[in-house]
mmCIF file of C-alpha atoms and ligand atoms in Angstrom:
data_model
loop_
_atom_site.group_PDB
_atom_site.id
_atom_site.type_symbol
_atom_site.label_atom_id
_atom_site.label_comp_id
_atom_site.label_asym_id
_atom_site.label_seq_id
_atom_site.Cartn_x
_atom_site.Cartn_y
_atom_site.Cartn_z
ATOM 1 C CA MET A 1 74.180 106.275 96.428
ATOM 2 C CA LYS A 2 77.814 107.261 96.728
ATOM 3 C CA ILE A 3 79.892 105.328 99.193
ATOM 4 C CA VAL A 4 83.451 106.629 100.006
ATOM 5 C CA GLY A 5 85.954 104.309 101.667
ATOM 6 C CA ILE A 6 88.889 105.699 103.677
ATOM 7 C CA CYS A 7 91.954 103.453 104.050
ATOM 8 C CA GLY A 8 94.184 104.164 106.958
ATOM 9 C CA SER A 9 97.016 101.798 106.192
ATOM 10 C CA PRO A 10 100.333 103.039 105.128
ATOM 11 C CA ARG A 11 100.771 99.838 102.864
ATOM 12 C CA GLU A 12 98.880 97.845 100.165
ATOM 13 C CA GLY A 13 97.946 95.360 102.734
ATOM 14 C CA ASN A 14 94.878 93.767 104.598
ATOM 15 C CA THR A 15 92.891 96.899 105.325
ATOM 16 C CA GLU A 16 92.960 97.940 101.677
ATOM 17 C CA TRP A 17 91.824 94.412 100.514
ATOM 18 C CA MET A 18 88.968 94.475 102.997
ATOM 19 C CA LEU A 19 87.737 97.814 101.834
ATOM 20 C CA LYS A 20 88.005 96.854 98.228
ATOM 21 C CA LYS A 21 85.902 93.657 98.858
ATOM 22 C CA PHE A 22 83.392 95.837 100.751
ATOM 23 C CA LEU A 23 83.167 98.443 97.976
ATOM 24 C CA GLU A 24 82.972 95.705 95.211
ATOM 25 C CA GLU A 25 79.955 94.266 96.931
ATOM 26 C CA ALA A 26 78.427 97.744 97.368
ATOM 27 C CA ALA A 27 78.906 98.436 93.748
ATOM 28 C CA CYS A 28 77.262 95.111 92.819
ATOM 29 C CA ALA A 29 74.289 96.336 94.933
ATOM 30 C CA GLY A 30 74.065 99.535 92.907
ATOM 31 C CA ALA A 31 76.232 102.120 94.737
ATOM 32 C CA GLU A 32 78.915 104.387 93.216
ATOM 33 C CA THR A 33 82.096 103.852 95.069
ATOM 34 C CA ASP A 34 85.390 105.611 95.685
ATOM 35 C CA LEU A 35 88.378 104.499 97.756
ATOM 36 C CA ILE A 36 90.654 107.098 99.273
ATOM 37 C CA LEU A 37 94.117 105.707 100.138
ATOM 38 C CA LEU A 38 95.386 108.121 102.706
ATOM 39 C CA ARG A 39 98.858 106.770 102.177
ATOM 40 C CA ASN A 40 99.049 108.301 98.689
ATOM 41 C CA ARG A 41 97.701 111.720 99.612
ATOM 42 C CA ASP A 42 99.401 114.776 100.953
ATOM 43 C CA ILE A 43 97.564 115.324 104.230
ATOM 44 C CA ARG A 44 99.480 117.303 106.841
ATOM 45 C CA GLY A 45 98.655 117.440 110.512
ATOM 46 C CA CYS A 46 95.961 119.659 111.894
ATOM 47 C CA ASN A 47 97.690 122.775 113.051
ATOM 48 C CA GLY A 48 94.969 123.338 115.818
ATOM 49 C CA CYS A 49 94.073 126.977 114.744
ATOM 50 C CA LEU A 50 90.353 126.325 115.067
ATOM 51 C CA LYS A 51 89.710 128.937 112.452
ATOM 52 C CA CYS A 52 87.579 126.360 110.744
ATOM 53 C CA GLU A 53 85.085 126.676 113.755
ATOM 54 C CA VAL A 54 84.055 130.210 112.659
ATOM 55 C CA GLY A 55 80.331 129.767 111.931
ATOM 56 C CA GLY A 56 79.721 126.930 114.330
ATOM 57 C CA VAL A 57 77.892 124.025 112.977
ATOM 58 C CA GLU A 58 77.226 125.992 109.726
ATOM 59 C CA ARG A 59 80.979 126.525 109.200
ATOM 60 C CA GLU A 60 82.009 126.923 105.586
ATOM 61 C CA GLY A 61 84.478 123.971 105.660
ATOM 62 C CA ASN A 62 87.642 126.174 105.120
ATOM 63 C CA CYS A 63 90.987 124.844 106.415
ATOM 64 C CA THR A 64 94.115 126.928 106.717
ATOM 65 C CA VAL A 65 96.203 123.990 105.637
ATOM 66 C CA GLY A 66 96.398 123.836 101.881
ATOM 67 C CA ASP A 67 96.925 120.217 100.835
ATOM 68 C CA ASP A 68 94.815 117.222 99.434
ATOM 69 C CA MET A 69 92.137 117.603 102.123
ATOM 70 C CA GLN A 70 90.701 120.536 100.144
ATOM 71 C CA HIS A 71 89.719 118.001 97.414
ATOM 72 C CA ILE A 72 88.738 115.285 99.991
ATOM 73 C CA TYR A 73 86.350 117.630 101.821
ATOM 74 C CA ARG A 74 84.293 117.921 98.644
ATOM 75 C CA LYS A 75 84.327 114.073 98.299
ATOM 76 C CA LEU A 76 83.124 113.693 101.894
ATOM 77 C CA LEU A 77 80.359 116.229 101.608
ATOM 78 C CA ASP A 78 79.184 114.688 98.389
ATOM 79 C CA ALA A 79 79.174 111.108 99.768
ATOM 80 C CA ASP A 80 75.970 109.497 101.062
ATOM 81 C CA ALA A 81 77.912 107.106 103.317
ATOM 82 C CA LEU A 82 81.354 106.286 104.539
ATOM 83 C CA VAL A 83 83.408 103.196 105.369
ATOM 84 C CA LEU A 84 86.519 103.703 107.469
ATOM 85 C CA GLY A 85 89.237 101.053 107.425
ATOM 86 C CA THR A 86 92.256 100.794 109.766
ATOM 87 C CA PRO A 87 95.101 98.536 110.622
ATOM 88 C CA VAL A 88 95.305 98.099 114.487
ATOM 89 C CA TYR A 89 98.335 99.853 115.881
ATOM 90 C CA PHE A 90 99.033 99.557 119.682
ATOM 91 C CA SER A 91 95.415 98.397 120.070
ATOM 92 C CA MET A 92 94.089 101.614 118.430
ATOM 93 C CA LEU A 93 93.412 103.048 114.960
ATOM 94 C CA SER A 94 96.293 103.898 112.874
ATOM 95 C CA GLY A 95 97.840 107.496 112.986
ATOM 96 C CA LEU A 96 97.182 107.970 109.380
ATOM 97 C CA LEU A 97 93.332 107.549 109.860
ATOM 98 C CA LYS A 98 93.427 109.638 113.123
ATOM 99 C CA ASN A 99 95.096 112.450 111.337
ATOM 100 C CA TRP A 100 92.454 112.288 108.668
ATOM 101 C CA MET A 101 89.760 112.462 111.390
ATOM 102 C CA ASP A 102 91.422 115.527 112.930
ATOM 103 C CA ARG A 103 91.542 117.210 109.587
ATOM 104 C CA THR A 104 87.736 116.662 109.090
ATOM 105 C CA CYS A 105 87.280 119.429 111.701
ATOM 106 C CA PRO A 106 86.204 121.945 109.081
ATOM 107 C CA ILE A 107 83.354 119.776 107.842
ATOM 108 C CA TRP A 108 82.358 117.157 110.571
ATOM 109 C CA PRO A 109 79.083 118.762 111.495
ATOM 110 C CA LYS A 110 77.936 118.267 107.840
ATOM 111 C CA LEU A 111 78.483 114.470 108.004
ATOM 112 C CA LYS A 112 75.528 114.273 110.403
ATOM 113 C CA SER A 113 73.154 111.266 109.723
ATOM 114 C CA LYS A 114 75.302 109.800 107.114
ATOM 115 C CA PRO A 115 75.609 105.983 107.517
ATOM 116 C CA ILE A 116 79.106 104.783 108.406
ATOM 117 C CA ALA A 117 80.762 101.414 108.616
ATOM 118 C CA GLY A 118 84.120 100.338 110.086
ATOM 119 C CA ILE A 119 86.802 97.755 109.212
ATOM 120 C CA ALA A 120 89.827 96.844 111.320
ATOM 121 C CA VAL A 121 92.507 94.294 111.078
ATOM 122 C CA ALA A 122 95.085 93.155 113.607
ATOM 123 C CA GLU A 123 97.679 90.497 113.965
ATOM 124 C CA GLU A 124 96.481 89.400 117.387
ATOM 125 C CA GLY A 125 93.824 91.540 119.004
ATOM 126 C CA ILE A 126 91.468 94.458 117.729
ATOM 127 C CA GLY A 127 91.805 96.294 121.118
ATOM 128 C CA LYS A 128 90.051 99.618 120.958
ATOM 129 C CA ALA A 129 90.217 100.233 117.209
ATOM 130 C CA VAL A 130 86.558 99.646 116.457
ATOM 131 C CA ASP A 131 85.701 101.702 119.484
ATOM 132 C CA ASN A 132 87.831 104.514 118.120
ATOM 133 C CA LEU A 133 85.893 104.406 114.773
ATOM 134 C CA LYS A 134 82.573 104.328 116.665
ATOM 135 C CA THR A 135 83.630 107.253 118.791
ATOM 136 C CA TYR A 136 84.366 109.423 115.628
ATOM 137 C CA ALA A 137 80.889 108.453 114.185
ATOM 138 C CA SER A 138 79.085 109.127 117.360
ATOM 139 C CA ILE A 139 80.668 112.646 117.743
ATOM 140 C CA CYS A 140 79.848 113.375 114.040
ATOM 141 C CA ASN A 141 76.259 112.248 114.740
ATOM 142 C CA MET A 142 76.675 109.730 112.051
ATOM 143 C CA ARG A 143 74.664 106.433 111.733
ATOM 144 C CA TRP A 144 76.775 103.440 112.759
ATOM 145 C CA VAL A 145 75.851 100.511 110.553
ATOM 146 C CA GLY A 146 78.387 97.927 111.872
ATOM 147 C CA SER A 147 81.809 96.632 111.634
ATOM 148 C CA VAL A 148 83.918 93.735 110.251
ATOM 149 C CA THR A 149 87.250 92.729 112.050
ATOM 150 C CA ALA A 150 89.888 90.352 110.891
ATOM 151 C CA LEU A 151 93.135 88.822 112.284
ATOM 152 C CA ALA A 152 96.066 88.848 109.795
ATOM 153 C CA LYS A 153 99.579 90.029 109.778
ATOM 154 C CA ASN A 154 101.134 90.178 106.356
ATOM 155 C CA PRO A 155 99.613 91.607 103.131
ATOM 156 C CA GLY A 156 97.571 89.097 101.365
ATOM 157 C CA GLN A 157 96.772 87.109 104.546
ATOM 158 C CA VAL A 158 93.348 88.202 105.132
ATOM 159 C CA SER A 159 92.277 87.260 101.545
ATOM 160 C CA LYS A 160 92.442 83.565 102.539
ATOM 161 C CA ASP A 161 89.789 84.086 105.196
ATOM 162 C CA LYS A 162 86.356 83.301 103.647
ATOM 163 C CA ARG A 163 84.445 84.109 106.729
ATOM 164 C CA VAL A 164 85.762 87.605 106.626
ATOM 165 C CA GLU A 165 84.954 87.968 103.050
ATOM 166 C CA ARG A 166 81.364 86.870 103.695
ATOM 167 C CA LYS A 167 81.043 89.360 106.496
ATOM 168 C CA LEU A 168 82.345 92.304 104.314
ATOM 169 C CA ARG A 169 79.705 91.422 101.632
ATOM 170 C CA GLN A 170 77.119 91.192 104.183
ATOM 171 C CA LEU A 171 77.949 94.578 105.759
ATOM 172 C CA ALA A 172 78.239 96.196 102.389
ATOM 173 C CA ARG A 173 74.738 95.036 101.499
ATOM 174 C CA ARG A 174 73.330 96.245 104.896
ATOM 175 C CA LEU A 175 74.834 99.766 104.275
ATOM 176 C CA VAL A 176 73.333 99.841 100.796
ATOM 177 C CA ASP A 177 69.997 98.720 102.325
ATOM 178 C CA VAL A 178 70.107 101.601 104.757
ATOM 179 C CA LEU A 179 70.829 104.091 101.917
ATOM 180 C CA LYS A 180 67.758 102.621 100.010
ATOM 181 C CA GLN A 181 65.426 103.155 103.015
HETATM 182 C C1 FMN B 201 103.233 100.046 114.363
HETATM 183 C C2 FMN B 201 102.373 98.807 114.377
HETATM 184 C C3 FMN B 201 101.736 98.470 115.526
HETATM 185 C C4 FMN B 201 100.915 97.284 115.644
HETATM 186 N N1 FMN B 201 100.244 97.050 116.651
HETATM 187 C C5 FMN B 201 99.426 95.893 116.820
HETATM 188 C C6 FMN B 201 98.580 95.711 117.942
HETATM 189 O O1 FMN B 201 98.560 96.436 118.916
HETATM 190 N N2 FMN B 201 97.937 94.591 117.949
HETATM 191 C C7 FMN B 201 97.852 93.610 116.889
HETATM 192 O O2 FMN B 201 97.255 92.776 117.039
HETATM 193 N N3 FMN B 201 98.620 93.855 115.787
HETATM 194 C C8 FMN B 201 99.344 95.007 115.665
HETATM 195 N N4 FMN B 201 100.035 95.266 114.554
HETATM 196 C C9 FMN B 201 99.876 94.453 113.354
HETATM 197 C C10 FMN B 201 99.042 94.959 112.187
HETATM 198 O O3 FMN B 201 97.732 95.390 112.798
HETATM 199 C C11 FMN B 201 98.657 93.765 111.182
HETATM 200 O O4 FMN B 201 99.911 93.621 110.619
HETATM 201 C C12 FMN B 201 97.741 94.297 110.233
HETATM 202 O O5 FMN B 201 97.420 93.299 109.366
HETATM 203 C C13 FMN B 201 98.115 95.520 109.295
HETATM 204 O O6 FMN B 201 97.231 95.830 108.369
HETATM 205 P P1 FMN B 201 97.669 96.267 106.883
HETATM 206 O O7 FMN B 201 98.115 95.065 106.155
HETATM 207 O O8 FMN B 201 96.341 96.808 106.302
HETATM 208 O O9 FMN B 201 98.622 97.366 106.909
HETATM 209 C C14 FMN B 201 100.835 96.466 114.467
HETATM 210 C C15 FMN B 201 101.589 96.773 113.295
HETATM 211 C C16 FMN B 201 102.309 97.954 113.327
HETATM 212 C C17 FMN B 201 103.143 98.263 111.998
#
């Protein structure tokens, strides 16, 4: 049971804390976990060449952009489930996470049926951010397991919210249960 977390915040803040809590609980429930901090990776923008689409849904997973995504593709294909985390920016997902989504073009058909959970944190309102994550999951034909949202502004703030921590642990357990089925 391998669960890979993707963190779409450009700082060591609330999203990262939430993902770590989630993955900590998943590990307690028996999963192998990995957290990819997009902020620390060299992930350039999709150049839109669409060469990755050759082969249709059976595409080989090749991308013409040579950067850290080459390594991340292997991790995503190897994962049994994903958890995506984003700070809310202008009521949507962050640019870092959207850029990562665009760059999954070479492999997205192979994510089909993998369970996926979402995490979003905003100062005042989640807006469309969870919908954005669900849309990605739906296009990839992944299995949406649920989401946890929180309100917090500065790094460290969300860690004081015991309700959020409880919800994260519950969602992590649910994801592991789905994997065990
Ligand atoms: C560029 C930018 C846009 C933001 N837009 C919103 C927003 O639309 N609504 C909101 O409630 N908070 C917004 N925020 C606040 C962040 O969502 C909030 O600080 C969150 O805790 C950041 O998560 P992080 O600590 O994981 O980076 C914005 C922050 C930034 C930097």
